[in-house]
PDB file of N, CA and C in Angstrom:
ATOM      1  N   UNK A 145      86.983  98.885  94.205  1.00  0.00           N
ATOM      2  CA  UNK A 145      88.019  98.666  93.303  1.00  0.00           C
ATOM      3  C   UNK A 145      87.388  98.425  91.888  1.00  0.00           C
ATOM      4  N   UNK A 146      88.005  98.983  90.926  1.00  0.00           N
ATOM      5  CA  UNK A 146      87.535  98.980  89.621  1.00  0.00           C
ATOM      6  C   UNK A 146      88.209  97.865  88.830  1.00  0.00           C
ATOM      7  N   UNK A 147      87.383  97.095  88.088  1.00  0.00           N
ATOM      8  CA  UNK A 147      87.982  95.964  87.267  1.00  0.00           C
ATOM      9  C   UNK A 147      88.247  96.459  85.910  1.00  0.00           C
ATOM     10  N   UNK A 148      89.348  96.052  85.428  1.00  0.00           N
ATOM     11  CA  UNK A 148      89.683  96.341  84.065  1.00  0.00           C
ATOM     12  C   UNK A 148      89.342  95.164  83.199  1.00  0.00           C
ATOM     13  N   UNK A 149      88.406  95.409  82.396  1.00  0.00           N
ATOM     14  CA  UNK A 149      87.978  94.375  81.436  1.00  0.00           C
ATOM     15  C   UNK A 149      88.216  94.816  80.011  1.00  0.00           C
ATOM     16  N   UNK A 150      88.455  93.804  79.229  1.00  0.00           N
ATOM     17  CA  UNK A 150      88.657  94.195  77.762  1.00  0.00           C
ATOM     18  C   UNK A 150      87.361  93.991  77.029  1.00  0.00           C
ATOM     19  N   UNK A 151      86.841  95.042  76.555  1.00  0.00           N
ATOM     20  CA  UNK A 151      85.661  94.976  75.718  1.00  0.00           C
ATOM     21  C   UNK A 151      86.005  94.878  74.226  1.00  0.00           C
ATOM     22  N   UNK A 152      85.278  94.107  73.445  1.00  0.00           N
ATOM     23  CA  UNK A 152      85.561  94.059  72.052  1.00  0.00           C
ATOM     24  C   UNK A 152      84.897  95.212  71.414  1.00  0.00           C
ATOM     25  N   UNK A 153      85.648  96.017  70.651  1.00  0.00           N
ATOM     26  CA  UNK A 153      85.088  97.136  69.986  1.00  0.00           C
ATOM     27  C   UNK A 153      84.984  96.808  68.532  1.00  0.00           C
ATOM     28  N   UNK A 154      83.907  97.238  67.938  1.00  0.00           N
ATOM     29  CA  UNK A 154      83.706  96.980  66.532  1.00  0.00           C
ATOM     30  C   UNK A 154      84.377  98.182  65.793  1.00  0.00           C
ATOM     31  N   UNK A 155      85.412  97.877  65.086  1.00  0.00           N
ATOM     32  CA  UNK A 155      86.161  98.928  64.367  1.00  0.00           C
ATOM     33  C   UNK A 155      85.333  99.342  63.134  1.00  0.00           C
ATOM     34  N   UNK A 156      84.783  98.323  62.413  1.00  0.00           N
ATOM     35  CA  UNK A 156      83.958  98.676  61.240  1.00  0.00           C
ATOM     36  C   UNK A 156      82.540  98.115  61.475  1.00  0.00           C
ATOM     37  N   UNK A 157      81.593  98.950  61.168  1.00  0.00           N
ATOM     38  CA  UNK A 157      80.250  98.521  61.381  1.00  0.00           C
ATOM     39  C   UNK A 157      79.773  97.764  60.134  1.00  0.00           C
ATOM     40  N   UNK A 158      78.714  97.052  60.271  1.00  0.00           N
ATOM     41  CA  UNK A 158      78.168  96.281  59.122  1.00  0.00           C
ATOM     42  C   UNK A 158      77.762  97.240  57.956  1.00  0.00           C
ATOM     43  N   UNK A 159      77.223  98.338  58.329  1.00  0.00           N
ATOM     44  CA  UNK A 159      76.808  99.332  57.305  1.00  0.00           C
ATOM     45  C   UNK A 159      77.954  99.843  56.498  1.00  0.00           C
ATOM     46  N   UNK A 160      79.049 100.154  57.211  1.00  0.00           N
ATOM     47  CA  UNK A 160      80.247 100.698  56.424  1.00  0.00           C
ATOM     48  C   UNK A 160      80.863  99.627  55.558  1.00  0.00           C
ATOM     49  N   UNK A 161      80.860  98.346  56.068  1.00  0.00           N
ATOM     50  CA  UNK A 161      81.460  97.270  55.236  1.00  0.00           C
ATOM     51  C   UNK A 161      80.560  97.044  54.004  1.00  0.00           C
ATOM     52  N   UNK A 162      79.237  97.025  54.155  1.00  0.00           N
ATOM     53  CA  UNK A 162      78.263  96.913  53.001  1.00  0.00           C
ATOM     54  C   UNK A 162      78.505  97.985  52.015  1.00  0.00           C
ATOM     55  N   UNK A 163      78.552  99.225  52.481  1.00  0.00           N
ATOM     56  CA  UNK A 163      78.749 100.310  51.562  1.00  0.00           C
ATOM     57  C   UNK A 163      80.076 100.205  50.786  1.00  0.00           C
ATOM     58  N   UNK A 164      81.108  99.859  51.496  1.00  0.00           N
ATOM     59  CA  UNK A 164      82.437  99.677  50.839  1.00  0.00           C
ATOM     60  C   UNK A 164      82.408  98.601  49.775  1.00  0.00           C
ATOM     61  N   UNK A 165      81.707  97.468  50.119  1.00  0.00           N
ATOM     62  CA  UNK A 165      81.558  96.378  49.163  1.00  0.00           C
ATOM     63  C   UNK A 165      80.836  96.734  47.906  1.00  0.00           C
ATOM     64  N   UNK A 166      79.727  97.465  48.079  1.00  0.00           N
ATOM     65  CA  UNK A 166      78.939  97.978  46.904  1.00  0.00           C
ATOM     66  C   UNK A 166      79.719  98.971  46.091  1.00  0.00           C
ATOM     67  N   UNK A 167      80.484  99.884  46.777  1.00  0.00           N
ATOM     68  CA  UNK A 167      81.317 100.826  46.009  1.00  0.00           C
ATOM     69  C   UNK A 167      82.402 100.122  45.227  1.00  0.00           C
ATOM     70  N   UNK A 168      83.005  99.172  45.841  1.00  0.00           N
ATOM     71  CA  UNK A 168      84.083  98.414  45.180  1.00  0.00           C
ATOM     72  C   UNK A 168      83.537  97.645  43.932  1.00  0.00           C
ATOM     73  N   UNK A 169      82.378  97.021  44.098  1.00  0.00           N
ATOM     74  CA  UNK A 169      81.821  96.223  42.939  1.00  0.00           C
ATOM     75  C   UNK A 169      81.399  97.246  41.840  1.00  0.00           C
ATOM     76  N   UNK A 170      80.911  98.416  42.172  1.00  0.00           N
ATOM     77  CA  UNK A 170      80.601  99.344  41.129  1.00  0.00           C
ATOM     78  C   UNK A 170      81.817  99.829  40.362  1.00  0.00           C
ATOM     79  N   UNK A 171      82.880 100.084  41.105  1.00  0.00           N
ATOM     80  CA  UNK A 171      84.175 100.525  40.467  1.00  0.00           C
ATOM     81  C   UNK A 171      84.753  99.450  39.542  1.00  0.00           C
ATOM     82  N   UNK A 172      84.718  98.258  40.063  1.00  0.00           N
ATOM     83  CA  UNK A 172      85.276  97.124  39.297  1.00  0.00           C
ATOM     84  C   UNK A 172      84.395  96.886  38.072  1.00  0.00           C
ATOM     85  N   UNK A 173      83.102  96.974  38.188  1.00  0.00           N
ATOM     86  CA  UNK A 173      82.184  96.828  37.039  1.00  0.00           C
ATOM     87  C   UNK A 173      82.402  97.878  35.963  1.00  0.00           C
ATOM     88  N   UNK A 174      82.594  99.121  36.404  1.00  0.00           N
ATOM     89  CA  UNK A 174      82.876 100.222  35.485  1.00  0.00           C
ATOM     90  C   UNK A 174      84.192 100.022  34.769  1.00  0.00           C
ATOM     91  N   UNK A 175      85.203  99.578  35.558  1.00  0.00           N
ATOM     92  CA  UNK A 175      86.543  99.377  34.955  1.00  0.00           C
ATOM     93  C   UNK A 175      86.455  98.215  33.917  1.00  0.00           C
ATOM     94  N   UNK A 176      85.659  97.166  34.142  1.00  0.00           N
ATOM     95  CA  UNK A 176      85.570  96.094  33.251  1.00  0.00           C
ATOM     96  C   UNK A 176      84.832  96.561  31.911  1.00  0.00           C
ATOM     97  N   UNK A 177      83.888  97.387  32.014  1.00  0.00           N
ATOM     98  CA  UNK A 177      83.180  97.848  30.876  1.00  0.00           C
ATOM     99  C   UNK A 177      84.093  98.886  30.078  1.00  0.00           C
ATOM    100  N   UNK A 178      84.778  99.727  30.813  1.00  0.00           N
ATOM    101  CA  UNK A 178      85.642 100.720  30.116  1.00  0.00           C
ATOM    102  C   UNK A 178      86.877 100.083  29.507  1.00  0.00           C
ATOM    103  N   UNK A 179      87.407  99.021  30.017  1.00  0.00           N
ATOM    104  CA  UNK A 179      88.656  98.480  29.525  1.00  0.00           C
ATOM    105  C   UNK A 179      88.419  97.305  28.562  1.00  0.00           C
ATOM    106  N   UNK A 180      87.181  96.985  28.169  1.00  0.00           N
ATOM    107  CA  UNK A 180      86.881  95.892  27.246  1.00  0.00           C
ATOM    108  C   UNK A 180      87.426  96.304  25.877  1.00  0.00           C
ATOM    109  N   UNK A 181      88.243  95.437  25.208  1.00  0.00           N
ATOM    110  CA  UNK A 181      88.820  95.810  23.931  1.00  0.00           C
ATOM    111  C   UNK A 181      87.745  95.801  22.871  1.00  0.00           C
ATOM    112  N   UNK A 182      87.948  96.660  21.925  1.00  0.00           N
ATOM    113  CA  UNK A 182      87.044  96.725  20.757  1.00  0.00           C
ATOM    114  C   UNK A 182      87.372  95.618  19.785  1.00  0.00           C
ATOM    115  N   UNK A 183      86.393  95.149  18.982  1.00  0.00           N
ATOM    116  CA  UNK A 183      86.752  94.108  18.032  1.00  0.00           C
ATOM    117  C   UNK A 183      87.858  94.563  17.029  1.00  0.00           C
ATOM    118  N   UNK A 184      88.750  93.630  16.723  1.00  0.00           N
ATOM    119  CA  UNK A 184      89.872  94.019  15.807  1.00  0.00           C
ATOM    120  C   UNK A 184      89.355  94.142  14.354  1.00  0.00           C
ATOM    121  N   UNK A 185      89.909  95.055  13.706  1.00  0.00           N
ATOM    122  CA  UNK A 185      89.598  95.250  12.284  1.00  0.00           C
ATOM    123  C   UNK A 185      90.778  94.936  11.387  1.00  0.00           C
ATOM    124  N   UNK A 186      91.286  93.715  11.639  1.00  0.00           N
ATOM    125  CA  UNK A 186      92.494  93.284  10.984  1.00  0.00           C
ATOM    126  C   UNK A 186      92.070  92.734   9.562  1.00  0.00           C
ATOM    127  N   UNK A 187      93.118  92.843   8.653  1.00  0.00           N
ATOM    128  CA  UNK A 187      92.932  92.347   7.301  1.00  0.00           C
ATOM    129  C   UNK A 187      93.801  91.084   7.186  1.00  0.00           C
ATOM    130  N   UNK A 188      93.183  90.003   6.679  1.00  0.00           N
ATOM    131  CA  UNK A 188      93.902  88.737   6.473  1.00  0.00           C
ATOM    132  C   UNK A 188      94.136  88.613   4.974  1.00  0.00           C
ATOM    133  N   UNK A 189      95.369  88.539   4.548  1.00  0.00           N
ATOM    134  CA  UNK A 189      95.684  88.467   3.158  1.00  0.00           C
ATOM    135  C   UNK A 189      95.729  86.977   2.708  1.00  0.00           C
ATOM    136  N   UNK A 190      95.359  86.731   1.469  1.00  0.00           N
ATOM    137  CA  UNK A 190      95.325  85.349   0.939  1.00  0.00           C
ATOM    138  C   UNK A 190      96.767  84.830   0.717  1.00  0.00           C
ATOM    139  N   UNK A 191      96.953  83.570   1.014  1.00  0.00           N
ATOM    140  CA  UNK A 191      98.237  82.911   0.689  1.00  0.00           C
ATOM    141  C   UNK A 191      98.097  82.109  -0.551  1.00  0.00           C
ATOM    142  N   UNK A 192      96.925  81.520  -0.747  1.00  0.00           N
ATOM    143  CA  UNK A 192      96.552  80.814  -1.909  1.00  0.00           C
ATOM    144  C   UNK A 192      95.170  81.271  -2.361  1.00  0.00           C
ATOM    145  N   UNK A 193      94.676  80.804  -3.456  1.00  0.00           N
ATOM    146  CA  UNK A 193      93.343  81.184  -3.940  1.00  0.00           C
ATOM    147  C   UNK A 193      92.304  80.719  -2.920  1.00  0.00           C
ATOM    148  N   UNK A 194      91.630  81.648  -2.341  1.00  0.00           N
ATOM    149  CA  UNK A 194      90.578  81.367  -1.369  1.00  0.00           C
ATOM    150  C   UNK A 194      91.045  80.770  -0.033  1.00  0.00           C
ATOM    151  N   UNK A 195      92.304  80.884   0.256  1.00  0.00           N
ATOM    152  CA  UNK A 195      92.787  80.375   1.578  1.00  0.00           C
ATOM    153  C   UNK A 195      93.537  81.459   2.287  1.00  0.00           C
ATOM    154  N   UNK A 196      93.311  81.764   3.517  1.00  0.00           N
ATOM    155  CA  UNK A 196      92.243  81.239   4.428  1.00  0.00           C
ATOM    156  C   UNK A 196      90.944  81.803   3.983  1.00  0.00           C
ATOM    157  N   UNK A 197      89.840  81.235   4.590  1.00  0.00           N
ATOM    158  CA  UNK A 197      88.447  81.654   4.174  1.00  0.00           C
ATOM    159  C   UNK A 197      88.261  83.105   4.517  1.00  0.00           C
ATOM    160  N   UNK A 198      87.691  83.812   3.577  1.00  0.00           N
ATOM    161  CA  UNK A 198      87.403  85.256   3.819  1.00  0.00           C
ATOM    162  C   UNK A 198      88.529  86.150   3.665  1.00  0.00           C
ATOM    163  N   UNK A 199      89.590  85.751   2.986  1.00  0.00           N
ATOM    164  CA  UNK A 199      90.793  86.542   2.904  1.00  0.00           C
ATOM    165  C   UNK A 199      90.687  87.623   1.862  1.00  0.00           C
ATOM    166  N   UNK A 200      91.576  88.595   1.819  1.00  0.00           N
ATOM    167  CA  UNK A 200      91.609  89.699   0.910  1.00  0.00           C
ATOM    168  C   UNK A 200      92.897  89.618   0.055  1.00  0.00           C
ATOM    169  N   UNK A 201      92.716  89.617  -1.281  1.00  0.00           N
ATOM    170  CA  UNK A 201      93.889  89.463  -2.177  1.00  0.00           C
ATOM    171  C   UNK A 201      94.615  90.804  -2.277  1.00  0.00           C
ATOM    172  N   UNK A 202      95.948  90.803  -2.188  1.00  0.00           N
ATOM    173  CA  UNK A 202      96.691  92.027  -2.311  1.00  0.00           C
ATOM    174  C   UNK A 202      96.908  92.350  -3.777  1.00  0.00           C
ATOM    175  N   UNK A 203      97.022  93.642  -4.010  1.00  0.00           N
ATOM    176  CA  UNK A 203      97.162  94.077  -5.426  1.00  0.00           C
ATOM    177  C   UNK A 203      98.568  93.674  -5.921  1.00  0.00           C
ATOM    178  N   UNK A 204      98.637  93.156  -7.125  1.00  0.00           N
ATOM    179  CA  UNK A 204      99.959  92.828  -7.716  1.00  0.00           C
ATOM    180  C   UNK A 204     100.532  91.516  -7.375  1.00  0.00           C
ATOM    181  N   UNK A 205      99.761  90.720  -6.425  1.00  0.00           N
ATOM    182  CA  UNK A 205     100.333  89.431  -6.095  1.00  0.00           C
ATOM    183  C   UNK A 205      99.566  88.341  -6.880  1.00  0.00           C
ATOM    184  N   UNK A 206     100.370  87.431  -7.458  1.00  0.00           N
ATOM    185  CA  UNK A 206      99.737  86.339  -8.171  1.00  0.00           C
ATOM    186  C   UNK A 206      99.467  85.210  -7.256  1.00  0.00           C
ATOM    187  N   UNK A 207      98.178  84.815  -7.200  1.00  0.00           N
ATOM    188  CA  UNK A 207      97.742  83.742  -6.253  1.00  0.00           C
ATOM    189  C   UNK A 207      97.715  82.431  -7.083  1.00  0.00           C
ATOM    190  N   UNK A 208      98.237  81.343  -6.467  1.00  0.00           N
ATOM    191  CA  UNK A 208      98.161  80.000  -7.091  1.00  0.00           C
ATOM    192  C   UNK A 208      97.224  79.145  -6.316  1.00  0.00           C
ATOM    193  N   UNK A 209      96.795  78.071  -6.934  1.00  0.00           N
ATOM    194  CA  UNK A 209      95.889  77.129  -6.137  1.00  0.00           C
ATOM    195  C   UNK A 209      96.699  76.506  -5.029  1.00  0.00           C
ATOM    196  N   UNK A 210      95.962  76.127  -4.022  1.00  0.00           N
ATOM    197  CA  UNK A 210      96.616  75.536  -2.811  1.00  0.00           C
ATOM    198  C   UNK A 210      97.087  74.139  -3.228  1.00  0.00           C
ATOM    199  N   UNK A 211      98.269  73.734  -2.780  1.00  0.00           N
ATOM    200  CA  UNK A 211      98.815  72.437  -3.112  1.00  0.00           C
ATOM    201  C   UNK A 211      97.996  71.303  -2.496  1.00  0.00           C
ATOM    202  N   UNK A 212      97.976  70.181  -3.105  1.00  0.00           N
ATOM    203  CA  UNK A 212      97.207  69.071  -2.560  1.00  0.00           C
ATOM    204  C   UNK A 212      98.056  68.294  -1.556  1.00  0.00           C
ATOM    205  N   UNK A 213      97.434  67.914  -0.421  1.00  0.00           N
ATOM    206  CA  UNK A 213      98.119  67.226   0.589  1.00  0.00           C
ATOM    207  C   UNK A 213      98.466  65.848   0.076  1.00  0.00           C
ATOM    208  N   UNK A 214      99.650  65.367   0.464  1.00  0.00           N
ATOM    209  CA  UNK A 214     100.110  64.035   0.026  1.00  0.00           C
ATOM    210  C   UNK A 214     100.164  63.119   1.273  1.00  0.00           C
ATOM    211  N   UNK A 215     100.095  61.827   0.999  1.00  0.00           N
ATOM    212  CA  UNK A 215     100.163  60.900   2.124  1.00  0.00           C
ATOM    213  C   UNK A 215     101.613  60.893   2.672  1.00  0.00           C
ATOM    214  N   UNK A 216     101.725  60.751   3.977  1.00  0.00           N
ATOM    215  CA  UNK A 216     103.017  60.736   4.634  1.00  0.00           C
ATOM    216  C   UNK A 216     103.716  59.399   4.260  1.00  0.00           C
ATOM    217  N   UNK A 217     105.032  59.538   3.971  1.00  0.00           N
ATOM    218  CA  UNK A 217     105.813  58.391   3.590  1.00  0.00           C
ATOM    219  C   UNK A 217     106.679  58.000   4.802  1.00  0.00           C
ATOM    220  N   UNK A 218     106.579  56.759   5.241  1.00  0.00           N
ATOM    221  CA  UNK A 218     107.413  56.296   6.350  1.00  0.00           C
ATOM    222  C   UNK A 218     108.734  55.786   5.840  1.00  0.00           C
ATOM    223  N   UNK A 219     109.824  56.155   6.415  1.00  0.00           N
ATOM    224  CA  UNK A 219     111.114  55.652   6.082  1.00  0.00           C
ATOM    225  C   UNK A 219     111.354  54.356   6.751  1.00  0.00           C
ATOM    226  N   UNK A 220     111.845  53.366   6.052  1.00  0.00           N
ATOM    227  CA  UNK A 220     112.080  52.031   6.719  1.00  0.00           C
ATOM    228  C   UNK A 220     110.853  51.484   7.374  1.00  0.00           C
ATOM    229  N   UNK A 221     109.736  51.447   6.689  1.00  0.00           N
ATOM    230  CA  UNK A 221     108.540  50.952   7.224  1.00  0.00           C
ATOM    231  C   UNK A 221     108.618  49.434   7.508  1.00  0.00           C
ATOM    232  N   UNK A 222     108.351  49.023   8.701  1.00  0.00           N
ATOM    233  CA  UNK A 222     108.386  47.626   9.115  1.00  0.00           C
ATOM    234  C   UNK A 222     109.733  47.127   9.545  1.00  0.00           C
ATOM    235  N   UNK A 223     110.815  47.925   9.474  1.00  0.00           N
ATOM    236  CA  UNK A 223     112.050  47.508   9.980  1.00  0.00           C
ATOM    237  C   UNK A 223     112.465  48.083  11.252  1.00  0.00           C
ATOM    238  N   UNK A 224     113.163  47.364  12.044  1.00  0.00           N
ATOM    239  CA  UNK A 224     113.698  47.798  13.344  1.00  0.00           C
ATOM    240  C   UNK A 224     112.600  48.264  14.300  1.00  0.00           C
ATOM    241  N   UNK A 225     111.661  47.441  14.477  1.00  0.00           N
ATOM    242  CA  UNK A 225     110.522  47.812  15.331  1.00  0.00           C
ATOM    243  C   UNK A 225     110.856  47.779  16.831  1.00  0.00           C
ATOM    244  N   UNK A 226     111.972  47.188  17.210  1.00  0.00           N
ATOM    245  CA  UNK A 226     112.291  47.017  18.623  1.00  0.00           C
ATOM    246  C   UNK A 226     113.118  48.210  19.185  1.00  0.00           C
ATOM    247  N   UNK A 227     113.137  49.348  18.502  1.00  0.00           N
ATOM    248  CA  UNK A 227     113.726  50.550  19.072  1.00  0.00           C
ATOM    249  C   UNK A 227     115.166  50.622  18.962  1.00  0.00           C
ATOM    250  N   UNK A 228     115.739  49.964  18.035  1.00  0.00           N
ATOM    251  CA  UNK A 228     117.241  50.145  17.791  1.00  0.00           C
ATOM    252  C   UNK A 228     118.064  49.050  18.366  1.00  0.00           C
ATOM    253  N   UNK A 229     117.496  48.126  19.104  1.00  0.00           N
ATOM    254  CA  UNK A 229     118.286  47.003  19.630  1.00  0.00           C
ATOM    255  C   UNK A 229     118.216  45.799  18.748  1.00  0.00           C
ATOM    256  N   UNK A 230     119.264  45.476  18.051  1.00  0.00           N
ATOM    257  CA  UNK A 230     119.213  44.435  17.045  1.00  0.00           C
ATOM    258  C   UNK A 230     119.670  43.122  17.687  1.00  0.00           C
ATOM    259  N   UNK A 231     118.661  42.191  17.943  1.00  0.00           N
ATOM    260  CA  UNK A 231     118.875  40.891  18.467  1.00  0.00           C
ATOM    261  C   UNK A 231     118.389  39.861  17.469  1.00  0.00           C
ATOM    262  N   UNK A 232     118.856  38.685  17.661  1.00  0.00           N
ATOM    263  CA  UNK A 232     118.393  37.588  16.810  1.00  0.00           C
ATOM    264  C   UNK A 232     117.029  37.178  17.372  1.00  0.00           C
ATOM    265  N   UNK A 233     116.028  37.106  16.451  1.00  0.00           N
ATOM    266  CA  UNK A 233     114.767  36.605  16.861  1.00  0.00           C
ATOM    267  C   UNK A 233     113.831  37.761  17.219  1.00  0.00           C
ATOM    268  N   UNK A 234     112.598  37.367  17.452  1.00  0.00           N
ATOM    269  CA  UNK A 234     111.505  38.372  17.766  1.00  0.00           C
ATOM    270  C   UNK A 234     111.401  38.499  19.265  1.00  0.00           C
ATOM    271  N   UNK A 235     111.524  39.603  19.857  1.00  0.00           N
ATOM    272  CA  UNK A 235     111.406  39.791  21.316  1.00  0.00           C
ATOM    273  C   UNK A 235     110.461  40.927  21.552  1.00  0.00           C
ATOM    274  N   UNK A 236     109.357  40.640  22.184  1.00  0.00           N
ATOM    275  CA  UNK A 236     108.390  41.731  22.477  1.00  0.00           C
ATOM    276  C   UNK A 236     107.922  41.697  23.835  1.00  0.00           C
TER     277      UNK A 236
END
């Protein structure tokens, strides 16, 4: 009487898997090199004199000096520190 046994068959050999892996890595490497964007050659125009750094002035545009930054002004400084709940006395 013949016994029926299940033998494990190797569908893919180690050599074929290695070759497929190398081929895939070569294709992905080539795609990465081919699809790398070239550096942009954009022109940045000046909004003020010398701002932003390395800008190009447009013809016919009058450039003014950059305005000086001012200190921020707080409205109602020191008042109503408890978040809008007005109670008698200090509660913290």
